[in-house]
Amino acid sequence: MTDVLNPPVHIESPDHGHDEHHGPTGILKWITTTDHKIIGLSYTVTAVIMLVIGGAFAEIIRAQLASPNGNLVSLAQYNELFTMHGSVMIYLFAGPFAFGALANIIVPIQIGAPDMAFPRLNALSYWLYLTGAITMLSGFFVSGGAANFGWVAYAPLSNSINTPGAGADLWIGGLLLTGFSAIFTGVNLCATIFYLRAPGMTMFRMPIFTWNMLVTAILILLAFPVLTAGLVMLYCDRHFGTHIFSVAGGGVPVLWQHLFWFWGHPEVYILALPFFGMVTEIIAVFSRKPVFGYKGMIFATLSIAALSLGVWAHHMFTTGVVLLPFFSIMSLLIAVPTGIKMFNWIGTMWRGQVWFSTAMLMALGFLFTFLIGGLTGIYLASPPLDFFTHDTYFVVAHFHSVVMALVLAGMAGLYYWGPKITGYLLNEAIGKWQFWTLFIGSQVFTFPLYILGLEGMPRRVAVYAHDAQWKALNDLSTLGAVIIGVSTILFVVNVVVSWKKYPAGDNPWDGHTLEWFTTSPPPHHNFYRLPQIRSERPTWDYNHPGHQALHHGQHDEPSQPAPEAPVS
Amino acid sequence: MLTPALPPQGATVRARRWRRLRRAVALPLAALALSGCTVPSFGASPGATSSSKSVYHLWQGFSIGAAVIGALVVALILYAVLRYRRKGDRIPAQSQYHLPLEVLYTVVPILIVFGLFAATLVVENKEVSNPKTNVVVDVNAFQWGWKFTYPGTNALVYGQTTQNPEMVIPVNTNVRINLSSSDVIHGFYVKAFNFSRYALPGVLNQFTIRAQNTGTYFGQCTQLCGLYHSLMWFRVKVVSQSDYASWIATFNNPTAEAAAKAASKTTSQQTASLVPSKPSSTKFGR
Ligand code: HEM
Ligand SMILES: [Cu+2]
């Protein structure tokens, strides 16, 4: 029977742990490490730098659009800027931040494992990612400039006639490298979650974040190889005359779109599910309640993943060559499990004790922003409405509501888990300023874009000379982007100001899951001891005996099962 | 859940509550019905074609749904965070499951989704149907401009970037557009039609528009196509049927004939070489 009062199981005592001080130190240690926490930290720092770089490109884009005939950058440079903005944000920030940084640090600890299943492969993933990022960005330094065909690289614009420069090849190469990095991380996460769970951690006692990372990893394994194959074909078309995507040689340009989006739509969920997982954990902890509808939420995640493999052509409604009703209903149906999650989050807070820490505020900001992005996504699943808004700023607004929600969730994750890995809290007052600027900035940035899209402003245009009256709304959006920029600066300020100032202790938030049971930062192999695992909240059960989750129908304070009478 | 302070006393209380509920639902609905066509536009506009008006109504329908659901969710979130904000160190009841509620918020969205899908199908089938017509325009997109030819006539309009080539079509007539591209993918988008379609190399995309208002409408390429994508503009001029006939007639002279012949030859050659089989067309969509 459930008995969380048992003394913790000692699995490794401090003096017997193989400590790192046998190995190299300093920079050599960083380069040679296979410790998932250090690799995860490298991922975090690299991904946040990518967020800043991608954000800087965005600010230049917005500055260019502040006037209808802007000449801050040339037409050619503008194409490079939005291409690299989208590419850096999607390929080099959002994905690696989710499944490289936080999953790497948190998943092994949440399941009570000493490290990832394949620590060296894990290190390889990071170095592939870093190399890929440098490769892609180095396009700016070659003649002809960086890739300029949009982050989706549609054929035949991306062939060697229309885009001859080396920047495009560096883009392909960089993406191949980060793609392999993602695939290896996917393999690693699957193996870790399937084989390295601590005794007692059954599948349905895994925290939601770990569940979401498992589903993400499976999606990575299903989707990324298709992208890799597509990129190889594209490269062959560019350099070896294969004509896979060229009409003149008997090929089919739209095939590229199918390959790209067969990866690209699952990718949306590969990006989103980890952040959903973070928010779920954070809302539960800061409401002091278990996740409402835990099992239903897992099934919602699984059905999102399954559906996401069958909706790719909703990005291609206006090609005129896809079966509209099928992709429309599949896309609309994704709203159902997504809605379930929303109600799970609300149900978790219901009758809880909601604590407005910075992490929780960021998570709440996610809920609102994601709600807007989710609702506007439903329009786009309807082909007639997509014909109407496709390739206008309405779409840009829709997916920025979603990605800004993910940025909010990612910040929530940093405020929540950062102390675990550094041992120090961030300043809450600056954190709240950062939250309000990020949240308000996101809305001020996206809201005018919805209207501009409906008024017919196409995306990826450097000038809108024909419709100069759009300037006012564009300026408002630019103002929002500036406010977002301020929030990013506040984050950097906060890291500097709080540097080693506020020791966190092992469990600053009264956490639920195993990572809050060990020290901050955790020792080399993560645990000196483990509690008994009898639910998805082992640390909570240990700290609050008598407050286990209630079954349906139990509404009062838990009535402890009467201790079994000793047989005399 | 709000539990009433007093237990309901039999049928009268329940009936009263039911009446109150009915009034609460009926009033806004009645107000909506009375206000007639003043359903808000939600940022869109009816546009100039028969399809664009259907799209507009679909937009309004989706928007009402989104507004209601969005307001409900925002209200629930705000209620939860304000009502249950932390007041002390008391540990709240650790309830986790409520099956009826979970079923409710699964089934109701499914029903809503199928409603939206049904509405989508109605508009979509109208939009992608290609009724018979004898006004046909071959629209050819290229880097960075547009060419409009009218099979069976000598009419030809051609222009690059901001030259704004003008496609002339008659009002209240079904006009078949045969859309093709000579190089990369372009997007044929006219704001006033609430409609866009890709011009794909190797594919002949067909659709029908029926303009209901005369006027000149701005159009623009919406699919990134290289350097001058921002400036790949055109116009659609909807004129009366007699004006259309006389416009076509202005091309009846030897120079225009020669130009049109040359242009249509390249277009038809292109079409023939690019399209392996006849354009496919299924009942529901293409
Ligand atoms: C500081 C916040 C941000 C601002 C101000 C911003 C601004 C913009 C703007 C104005 C565009 C449209 C450019 C155009 O079509 O001409 C754009 C495109 C895009 N953005 Fe952002 N963005 C921000 C954050 C993000 C984030 C966090 C992500 C992803 C995680 C992202 C992903 C994209 C993508 C994929 C595109 C499409 C690029 C393309 O059309 O090829 N953005 N962004
Ligand atoms: Cu174009």
PDB file of N, CA, C and O in Angstrom, chain A residues 257 288 290-293 318-320 322 344 350-351 353-355 379 382-383 387 390-391 454 456 460 462 466 536-537 544 547 549-550, chain B residues 1 63 79 84 86-89 91-92 94 96-97 105 120 124 127 184-185 189 191 196-198 205 218 222-223 226 229-230 274 286:
ATOM      1  N   GLN A 257       7.467  20.722 -50.880  1.00  0.00           N
ATOM      2  CA  GLN A 257       6.554  21.197 -49.834  1.00  0.00           C
ATOM      3  C   GLN A 257       6.008  20.029 -49.023  1.00  0.00           C
ATOM      4  O   GLN A 257       5.853  20.115 -47.808  1.00  0.00           O
ATOM      5  N   ARG A 288      -0.210  24.372  -5.832  1.00  0.00           N
ATOM      6  CA  ARG A 288      -0.125  23.368  -4.773  1.00  0.00           C
ATOM      7  C   ARG A 288      -1.170  22.274  -4.951  1.00  0.00           C
ATOM      8  O   ARG A 288      -1.823  21.846  -4.002  1.00  0.00           O
ATOM      9  N   PRO A 290      -2.208  18.585  -7.549  1.00  0.00           N
ATOM     10  CA  PRO A 290      -1.752  17.710  -8.635  1.00  0.00           C
ATOM     11  C   PRO A 290      -2.307  18.198  -9.963  1.00  0.00           C
ATOM     12  O   PRO A 290      -3.270  18.946  -9.999  1.00  0.00           O
ATOM     13  N   VAL A 291      -1.693  17.747 -11.068  1.00  0.00           N
ATOM     14  CA  VAL A 291      -2.190  18.104 -12.395  1.00  0.00           C
ATOM     15  C   VAL A 291      -3.603  17.566 -12.550  1.00  0.00           C
ATOM     16  O   VAL A 291      -3.841  16.373 -12.360  1.00  0.00           O
ATOM     17  N   PHE A 292      -4.531  18.457 -12.889  1.00  0.00           N
ATOM     18  CA  PHE A 292      -5.916  18.013 -13.031  1.00  0.00           C
ATOM     19  C   PHE A 292      -6.053  17.156 -14.296  1.00  0.00           C
ATOM     20  O   PHE A 292      -5.606  17.546 -15.368  1.00  0.00           O
ATOM     21  N   GLY A 293      -6.678  15.992 -14.156  1.00  0.00           N
ATOM     22  CA  GLY A 293      -6.902  15.119 -15.301  1.00  0.00           C
ATOM     23  C   GLY A 293      -5.606  14.594 -15.900  1.00  0.00           C
ATOM     24  O   GLY A 293      -5.443  14.539 -17.121  1.00  0.00           O
ATOM     25  N   THR A 318      -3.469  26.435 -50.528  1.00  0.00           N
ATOM     26  CA  THR A 318      -3.578  27.292 -51.713  1.00  0.00           C
ATOM     27  C   THR A 318      -2.745  26.793 -52.888  1.00  0.00           C
ATOM     28  O   THR A 318      -2.704  27.455 -53.915  1.00  0.00           O
ATOM     29  N   THR A 319      -2.089  25.635 -52.745  1.00  0.00           N
ATOM     30  CA  THR A 319      -1.409  25.101 -53.918  1.00  0.00           C
ATOM     31  C   THR A 319      -2.417  24.590 -54.935  1.00  0.00           C
ATOM     32  O   THR A 319      -2.099  24.455 -56.100  1.00  0.00           O
ATOM     33  N   GLY A 320      -3.625  24.244 -54.472  1.00  0.00           N
ATOM     34  CA  GLY A 320      -4.616  23.693 -55.377  1.00  0.00           C
ATOM     35  C   GLY A 320      -4.385  22.235 -55.702  1.00  0.00           C
ATOM     36  O   GLY A 320      -5.093  21.676 -56.531  1.00  0.00           O
ATOM     37  N   VAL A 322      -3.943  19.656 -53.197  1.00  0.00           N
ATOM     38  CA  VAL A 322      -4.105  18.741 -52.062  1.00  0.00           C
ATOM     39  C   VAL A 322      -5.587  18.542 -51.773  1.00  0.00           C
ATOM     40  O   VAL A 322      -6.426  19.363 -52.149  1.00  0.00           O
ATOM     41  N   ASN A 344      -7.433  21.353 -18.545  1.00  0.00           N
ATOM     42  CA  ASN A 344      -6.615  20.728 -17.500  1.00  0.00           C
ATOM     43  C   ASN A 344      -5.862  21.792 -16.702  1.00  0.00           C
ATOM     44  O   ASN A 344      -5.771  21.711 -15.470  1.00  0.00           O
ATOM     45  N   TRP A 350      -7.924  25.497 -10.186  1.00  0.00           N
ATOM     46  CA  TRP A 350      -9.215  25.621  -9.522  1.00  0.00           C
ATOM     47  C   TRP A 350      -9.120  25.138  -8.086  1.00  0.00           C
ATOM     48  O   TRP A 350      -8.684  24.027  -7.832  1.00  0.00           O
ATOM     49  N   ARG A 351      -9.542  25.959  -7.165  1.00  0.00           N
ATOM     50  CA  ARG A 351      -9.518  25.630  -5.739  1.00  0.00           C
ATOM     51  C   ARG A 351      -8.124  25.321  -5.238  1.00  0.00           C
ATOM     52  O   ARG A 351      -7.945  24.572  -4.280  1.00  0.00           O
ATOM     53  N   GLN A 353      -4.041  27.063  -4.472  1.00  0.00           N
ATOM     54  CA  GLN A 353      -3.493  28.227  -3.783  1.00  0.00           C
ATOM     55  C   GLN A 353      -2.510  28.845  -4.769  1.00  0.00           C
ATOM     56  O   GLN A 353      -1.327  28.530  -4.771  1.00  0.00           O
ATOM     57  N   VAL A 354      -3.020  29.710  -5.631  1.00  0.00           N
ATOM     58  CA  VAL A 354      -2.210  30.168  -6.762  1.00  0.00           C
ATOM     59  C   VAL A 354      -1.195  31.216  -6.297  1.00  0.00           C
ATOM     60  O   VAL A 354      -1.562  32.278  -5.799  1.00  0.00           O
ATOM     61  N   TRP A 355       0.055  30.901  -6.497  1.00  0.00           N
ATOM     62  CA  TRP A 355       1.156  31.727  -5.995  1.00  0.00           C
ATOM     63  C   TRP A 355       1.780  32.426  -7.196  1.00  0.00           C
ATOM     64  O   TRP A 355       2.338  31.781  -8.078  1.00  0.00           O
ATOM     65  N   TYR A 379      -9.146  29.132 -37.504  1.00  0.00           N
ATOM     66  CA  TYR A 379      -9.541  29.750 -38.784  1.00  0.00           C
ATOM     67  C   TYR A 379      -8.724  29.155 -39.931  1.00  0.00           C
ATOM     68  O   TYR A 379      -9.240  28.858 -40.997  1.00  0.00           O
ATOM     69  N   SER A 382      -9.537  26.019 -41.885  1.00  0.00           N
ATOM     70  CA  SER A 382     -10.679  26.032 -42.795  1.00  0.00           C
ATOM     71  C   SER A 382     -10.201  26.560 -44.150  1.00  0.00           C
ATOM     72  O   SER A 382      -9.852  27.732 -44.261  1.00  0.00           O
ATOM     73  N   PRO A 383     -10.172  25.714 -45.195  1.00  0.00           N
ATOM     74  CA  PRO A 383      -9.554  26.173 -46.449  1.00  0.00           C
ATOM     75  C   PRO A 383     -10.047  27.510 -46.965  1.00  0.00           C
ATOM     76  O   PRO A 383      -9.224  28.355 -47.340  1.00  0.00           O
ATOM     77  N   PHE A 387      -7.497  30.437 -47.733  1.00  0.00           N
ATOM     78  CA  PHE A 387      -7.318  31.108 -49.030  1.00  0.00           C
ATOM     79  C   PHE A 387      -7.283  32.620 -48.823  1.00  0.00           C
ATOM     80  O   PHE A 387      -6.573  33.358 -49.502  1.00  0.00           O
ATOM     81  N   HIS A 390      -3.932  33.343 -46.284  1.00  0.00           N
ATOM     82  CA  HIS A 390      -2.631  32.712 -46.490  1.00  0.00           C
ATOM     83  C   HIS A 390      -1.594  33.720 -46.968  1.00  0.00           C
ATOM     84  O   HIS A 390      -1.872  34.563 -47.821  1.00  0.00           O
ATOM     85  N   ASP A 391      -0.373  33.601 -46.428  1.00  0.00           N
ATOM     86  CA  ASP A 391       0.732  34.473 -46.833  1.00  0.00           C
ATOM     87  C   ASP A 391       0.457  35.953 -46.590  1.00  0.00           C
ATOM     88  O   ASP A 391       1.072  36.813 -47.214  1.00  0.00           O
ATOM     89  N   LEU A 454      -5.617  41.089 -42.319  1.00  0.00           N
ATOM     90  CA  LEU A 454      -6.981  41.132 -42.839  1.00  0.00           C
ATOM     91  C   LEU A 454      -7.139  42.274 -43.838  1.00  0.00           C
ATOM     92  O   LEU A 454      -7.974  42.214 -44.727  1.00  0.00           O
ATOM     93  N   GLY A 456      -4.897  42.958 -45.910  1.00  0.00           N
ATOM     94  CA  GLY A 456      -4.250  42.502 -47.138  1.00  0.00           C
ATOM     95  C   GLY A 456      -2.753  42.709 -47.212  1.00  0.00           C
ATOM     96  O   GLY A 456      -2.180  42.597 -48.291  1.00  0.00           O
ATOM     97  N   ARG A 460       6.601  38.928 -45.841  1.00  0.00           N
ATOM     98  CA  ARG A 460       7.862  38.897 -46.578  1.00  0.00           C
ATOM     99  C   ARG A 460       7.969  40.025 -47.599  1.00  0.00           C
ATOM    100  O   ARG A 460       8.512  39.832 -48.685  1.00  0.00           O
ATOM    101  N   ALA A 462       9.409  43.937 -48.089  1.00  0.00           N
ATOM    102  CA  ALA A 462      10.282  44.917 -47.451  1.00  0.00           C
ATOM    103  C   ALA A 462       9.674  46.312 -47.499  1.00  0.00           C
ATOM    104  O   ALA A 462      10.049  47.182 -46.716  1.00  0.00           O
ATOM    105  N   HIS A 466       2.473  50.810 -51.808  1.00  0.00           N
ATOM    106  CA  HIS A 466       1.136  50.969 -52.368  1.00  0.00           C
ATOM    107  C   HIS A 466       0.109  51.276 -51.291  1.00  0.00           C
ATOM    108  O   HIS A 466      -0.937  51.847 -51.566  1.00  0.00           O
ATOM    109  N   GLU A 536       2.861  10.299  -9.361  1.00  0.00           N
ATOM    110  CA  GLU A 536       3.705  11.162 -10.186  1.00  0.00           C
ATOM    111  C   GLU A 536       4.276  12.325  -9.378  1.00  0.00           C
ATOM    112  O   GLU A 536       4.918  13.204  -9.933  1.00  0.00           O
ATOM    113  N   ARG A 537       4.040  12.319  -8.037  1.00  0.00           N
ATOM    114  CA  ARG A 537       4.567  13.418  -7.226  1.00  0.00           C
ATOM    115  C   ARG A 537       5.371  12.898  -6.030  1.00  0.00           C
ATOM    116  O   ARG A 537       5.010  13.153  -4.873  1.00  0.00           O
ATOM    117  N   HIS A 544       4.692  15.916   2.191  1.00  0.00           N
ATOM    118  CA  HIS A 544       3.352  16.175   2.725  1.00  0.00           C
ATOM    119  C   HIS A 544       2.599  14.874   2.885  1.00  0.00           C
ATOM    120  O   HIS A 544       1.621  14.637   2.177  1.00  0.00           O
ATOM    121  N   HIS A 547      -1.341  14.018   2.158  1.00  0.00           N
ATOM    122  CA  HIS A 547      -1.937  14.902   1.146  1.00  0.00           C
ATOM    123  C   HIS A 547      -1.748  14.351  -0.258  1.00  0.00           C
ATOM    124  O   HIS A 547      -1.448  15.079  -1.185  1.00  0.00           O
ATOM    125  N   ALA A 549      -2.891  12.761  -3.871  1.00  0.00           N
ATOM    126  CA  ALA A 549      -3.987  13.127  -4.766  1.00  0.00           C
ATOM    127  C   ALA A 549      -5.219  12.306  -4.444  1.00  0.00           C
ATOM    128  O   ALA A 549      -5.122  11.137  -4.054  1.00  0.00           O
ATOM    129  N   LEU A 550      -6.388  12.945  -4.609  1.00  0.00           N
ATOM    130  CA  LEU A 550      -7.650  12.280  -4.318  1.00  0.00           C
ATOM    131  C   LEU A 550      -8.204  11.645  -5.578  1.00  0.00           C
ATOM    132  O   LEU A 550      -8.034  12.157  -6.680  1.00  0.00           O
TER     133      LEU A 550
ATOM    134  N   MET B   1     -17.470  24.597  -8.813  1.00  0.00           N
ATOM    135  CA  MET B   1     -18.935  24.593  -8.874  1.00  0.00           C
ATOM    136  C   MET B   1     -19.503  25.467  -7.770  1.00  0.00           C
ATOM    137  O   MET B   1     -19.037  25.458  -6.640  1.00  0.00           O
ATOM    138  N   SER B  63     -15.667  33.648 -36.131  1.00  0.00           N
ATOM    139  CA  SER B  63     -15.267  34.658 -35.150  1.00  0.00           C
ATOM    140  C   SER B  63     -16.210  34.669 -33.952  1.00  0.00           C
ATOM    141  O   SER B  63     -15.771  34.852 -32.818  1.00  0.00           O
ATOM    142  N   TYR B  79     -11.035  33.947 -13.184  1.00  0.00           N
ATOM    143  CA  TYR B  79     -11.727  33.566 -11.953  1.00  0.00           C
ATOM    144  C   TYR B  79     -10.811  32.692 -11.100  1.00  0.00           C
ATOM    145  O   TYR B  79     -10.649  32.917  -9.905  1.00  0.00           O
ATOM    146  N   TYR B  84      -8.702  32.023  -6.329  1.00  0.00           N
ATOM    147  CA  TYR B  84      -7.898  31.027  -5.602  1.00  0.00           C
ATOM    148  C   TYR B  84      -6.456  31.467  -5.451  1.00  0.00           C
ATOM    149  O   TYR B  84      -5.552  30.651  -5.355  1.00  0.00           O
ATOM    150  N   ARG B  86      -3.115  32.698  -3.688  1.00  0.00           N
ATOM    151  CA  ARG B  86      -2.592  32.150  -2.437  1.00  0.00           C
ATOM    152  C   ARG B  86      -2.911  33.065  -1.259  1.00  0.00           C
ATOM    153  O   ARG B  86      -2.625  34.253  -1.288  1.00  0.00           O
ATOM    154  N   LYS B  87      -3.479  32.487  -0.237  1.00  0.00           N
ATOM    155  CA  LYS B  87      -3.826  33.306   0.923  1.00  0.00           C
ATOM    156  C   LYS B  87      -3.118  32.828   2.174  1.00  0.00           C
ATOM    157  O   LYS B  87      -3.153  33.475   3.197  1.00  0.00           O
ATOM    158  N   GLY B  88      -2.476  31.679   2.101  1.00  0.00           N
ATOM    159  CA  GLY B  88      -1.823  31.203   3.308  1.00  0.00           C
ATOM    160  C   GLY B  88      -1.064  29.936   2.992  1.00  0.00           C
ATOM    161  O   GLY B  88      -0.824  29.634   1.819  1.00  0.00           O
ATOM    162  N   ASP B  89      -0.715  29.222   3.993  1.00  0.00           N
ATOM    163  CA  ASP B  89       0.051  28.010   3.754  1.00  0.00           C
ATOM    164  C   ASP B  89      -0.810  26.760   3.806  1.00  0.00           C
ATOM    165  O   ASP B  89      -0.288  25.654   3.763  1.00  0.00           O
ATOM    166  N   ILE B  91      -2.808  23.693   2.766  1.00  0.00           N
ATOM    167  CA  ILE B  91      -2.716  22.861   1.566  1.00  0.00           C
ATOM    168  C   ILE B  91      -4.124  22.575   1.073  1.00  0.00           C
ATOM    169  O   ILE B  91      -4.952  22.069   1.814  1.00  0.00           O
ATOM    170  N   PRO B  92      -4.429  22.952  -0.183  1.00  0.00           N
ATOM    171  CA  PRO B  92      -5.797  22.737  -0.668  1.00  0.00           C
ATOM    172  C   PRO B  92      -6.087  21.259  -0.879  1.00  0.00           C
ATOM    173  O   PRO B  92      -5.173  20.437  -0.918  1.00  0.00           O
ATOM    174  N   GLN B  94      -6.532  17.901  -2.566  1.00  0.00           N
ATOM    175  CA  GLN B  94      -5.701  17.440  -3.679  1.00  0.00           C
ATOM    176  C   GLN B  94      -6.529  16.706  -4.732  1.00  0.00           C
ATOM    177  O   GLN B  94      -6.161  15.621  -5.178  1.00  0.00           O
ATOM    178  N   GLN B  96      -8.018  15.512  -8.211  1.00  0.00           N
ATOM    179  CA  GLN B  96      -7.302  15.375  -9.472  1.00  0.00           C
ATOM    180  C   GLN B  96      -8.189  14.991 -10.646  1.00  0.00           C
ATOM    181  O   GLN B  96      -7.861  15.313 -11.785  1.00  0.00           O
ATOM    182  N   TYR B  97      -9.261  14.270 -10.400  1.00  0.00           N
ATOM    183  CA  TYR B  97     -10.074  13.812 -11.527  1.00  0.00           C
ATOM    184  C   TYR B  97     -11.524  14.197 -11.322  1.00  0.00           C
ATOM    185  O   TYR B  97     -12.009  14.268 -10.201  1.00  0.00           O
ATOM    186  N   TYR B 105     -15.754  18.421 -21.530  1.00  0.00           N
ATOM    187  CA  TYR B 105     -14.867  19.287 -22.309  1.00  0.00           C
ATOM    188  C   TYR B 105     -14.129  18.534 -23.411  1.00  0.00           C
ATOM    189  O   TYR B 105     -13.312  19.102 -24.109  1.00  0.00           O
ATOM    190  N   THR B 120     -17.495  24.949 -43.237  1.00  0.00           N
ATOM    191  CA  THR B 120     -16.351  25.054 -44.134  1.00  0.00           C
ATOM    192  C   THR B 120     -16.643  24.389 -45.478  1.00  0.00           C
ATOM    193  O   THR B 120     -16.384  24.952 -46.536  1.00  0.00           O
ATOM    194  N   GLU B 124     -16.455  25.999 -49.122  1.00  0.00           N
ATOM    195  CA  GLU B 124     -15.356  25.479 -49.926  1.00  0.00           C
ATOM    196  C   GLU B 124     -15.860  24.897 -51.247  1.00  0.00           C
ATOM    197  O   GLU B 124     -15.279  25.157 -52.310  1.00  0.00           O
ATOM    198  N   GLU B 127     -16.551  27.536 -53.561  1.00  0.00           N
ATOM    199  CA  GLU B 127     -15.373  28.252 -54.031  1.00  0.00           C
ATOM    200  C   GLU B 127     -14.569  27.464 -55.059  1.00  0.00           C
ATOM    201  O   GLU B 127     -13.980  28.048 -55.963  1.00  0.00           O
ATOM    202  N   VAL B 184       9.373  30.436 -60.664  1.00  0.00           N
ATOM    203  CA  VAL B 184       9.206  29.958 -59.292  1.00  0.00           C
ATOM    204  C   VAL B 184       7.726  30.031 -58.906  1.00  0.00           C
ATOM    205  O   VAL B 184       6.886  30.366 -59.737  1.00  0.00           O
ATOM    206  N   ILE B 185       7.422  29.726 -57.656  1.00  0.00           N
ATOM    207  CA  ILE B 185       6.038  29.790 -57.193  1.00  0.00           C
ATOM    208  C   ILE B 185       5.674  31.233 -56.874  1.00  0.00           C
ATOM    209  O   ILE B 185       6.440  31.943 -56.235  1.00  0.00           O
ATOM    210  N   TYR B 189      -3.139  36.944 -55.465  1.00  0.00           N
ATOM    211  CA  TYR B 189      -3.958  37.358 -54.323  1.00  0.00           C
ATOM    212  C   TYR B 189      -4.594  38.696 -54.603  1.00  0.00           C
ATOM    213  O   TYR B 189      -3.918  39.664 -54.952  1.00  0.00           O
ATOM    214  N   LYS B 191      -7.092  41.179 -52.595  1.00  0.00           N
ATOM    215  CA  LYS B 191      -7.727  41.393 -51.297  1.00  0.00           C
ATOM    216  C   LYS B 191      -9.249  41.409 -51.415  1.00  0.00           C
ATOM    217  O   LYS B 191      -9.956  40.782 -50.626  1.00  0.00           O
ATOM    218  N   SER B 196      -6.825  33.621 -52.473  1.00  0.00           N
ATOM    219  CA  SER B 196      -5.509  33.544 -53.095  1.00  0.00           C
ATOM    220  C   SER B 196      -5.265  32.118 -53.586  1.00  0.00           C
ATOM    221  O   SER B 196      -5.883  31.171 -53.117  1.00  0.00           O
ATOM    222  N   ARG B 197      -4.366  32.002 -54.550  1.00  0.00           N
ATOM    223  CA  ARG B 197      -4.041  30.688 -55.091  1.00  0.00           C
ATOM    224  C   ARG B 197      -2.604  30.763 -55.594  1.00  0.00           C
ATOM    225  O   ARG B 197      -2.189  31.797 -56.122  1.00  0.00           O
ATOM    226  N   TYR B 198      -1.855  29.683 -55.416  1.00  0.00           N
ATOM    227  CA  TYR B 198      -0.482  29.677 -55.908  1.00  0.00           C
ATOM    228  C   TYR B 198      -0.452  29.554 -57.426  1.00  0.00           C
ATOM    229  O   TYR B 198      -1.248  28.817 -58.011  1.00  0.00           O
ATOM    230  N   ASN B 205      -3.477  25.782 -62.473  1.00  0.00           N
ATOM    231  CA  ASN B 205      -4.463  25.924 -61.417  1.00  0.00           C
ATOM    232  C   ASN B 205      -5.673  26.664 -61.955  1.00  0.00           C
ATOM    233  O   ASN B 205      -5.553  27.768 -62.474  1.00  0.00           O
ATOM    234  N   PHE B 218      -6.868  46.081 -56.185  1.00  0.00           N
ATOM    235  CA  PHE B 218      -5.420  45.867 -56.152  1.00  0.00           C
ATOM    236  C   PHE B 218      -5.104  44.400 -55.885  1.00  0.00           C
ATOM    237  O   PHE B 218      -5.755  43.741 -55.089  1.00  0.00           O
ATOM    238  N   THR B 222       1.812  37.043 -53.343  1.00  0.00           N
ATOM    239  CA  THR B 222       1.954  36.823 -51.908  1.00  0.00           C
ATOM    240  C   THR B 222       2.905  35.687 -51.568  1.00  0.00           C
ATOM    241  O   THR B 222       3.124  35.402 -50.397  1.00  0.00           O
ATOM    242  N   GLN B 223       3.449  34.989 -52.567  1.00  0.00           N
ATOM    243  CA  GLN B 223       4.379  33.913 -52.221  1.00  0.00           C
ATOM    244  C   GLN B 223       5.777  34.358 -52.608  1.00  0.00           C
ATOM    245  O   GLN B 223       6.030  34.686 -53.767  1.00  0.00           O
ATOM    246  N   GLY B 226      11.568  35.918 -54.725  1.00  0.00           N
ATOM    247  CA  GLY B 226      12.867  36.482 -55.050  1.00  0.00           C
ATOM    248  C   GLY B 226      12.924  37.976 -54.800  1.00  0.00           C
ATOM    249  O   GLY B 226      12.126  38.519 -54.022  1.00  0.00           O
ATOM    250  N   HIS B 229       9.869  40.566 -55.034  1.00  0.00           N
ATOM    251  CA  HIS B 229       8.591  40.031 -54.567  1.00  0.00           C
ATOM    252  C   HIS B 229       7.681  41.128 -54.009  1.00  0.00           C
ATOM    253  O   HIS B 229       6.475  41.139 -54.259  1.00  0.00           O
ATOM    254  N   SER B 230       8.277  42.061 -53.258  1.00  0.00           N
ATOM    255  CA  SER B 230       7.460  43.114 -52.614  1.00  0.00           C
ATOM    256  C   SER B 230       6.732  43.969 -53.629  1.00  0.00           C
ATOM    257  O   SER B 230       5.781  44.658 -53.285  1.00  0.00           O
ATOM    258  N   LEU B 274       4.350  21.806 -69.524  1.00  0.00           N
ATOM    259  CA  LEU B 274       4.453  21.755 -68.066  1.00  0.00           C
ATOM    260  C   LEU B 274       3.437  20.825 -67.424  1.00  0.00           C
ATOM    261  O   LEU B 274       3.641  20.321 -66.341  1.00  0.00           O
ATOM    262  N   ARG B 286      -9.293  20.369 -54.982  1.00  0.00           N
ATOM    263  CA  ARG B 286      -8.267  19.933 -55.890  1.00  0.00           C
ATOM    264  C   ARG B 286      -6.914  20.143 -55.243  1.00  0.00           C
ATOM    265  O   ARG B 286      -6.705  20.988 -54.443  1.00  0.00           O
TER     266      ARG B 286
END
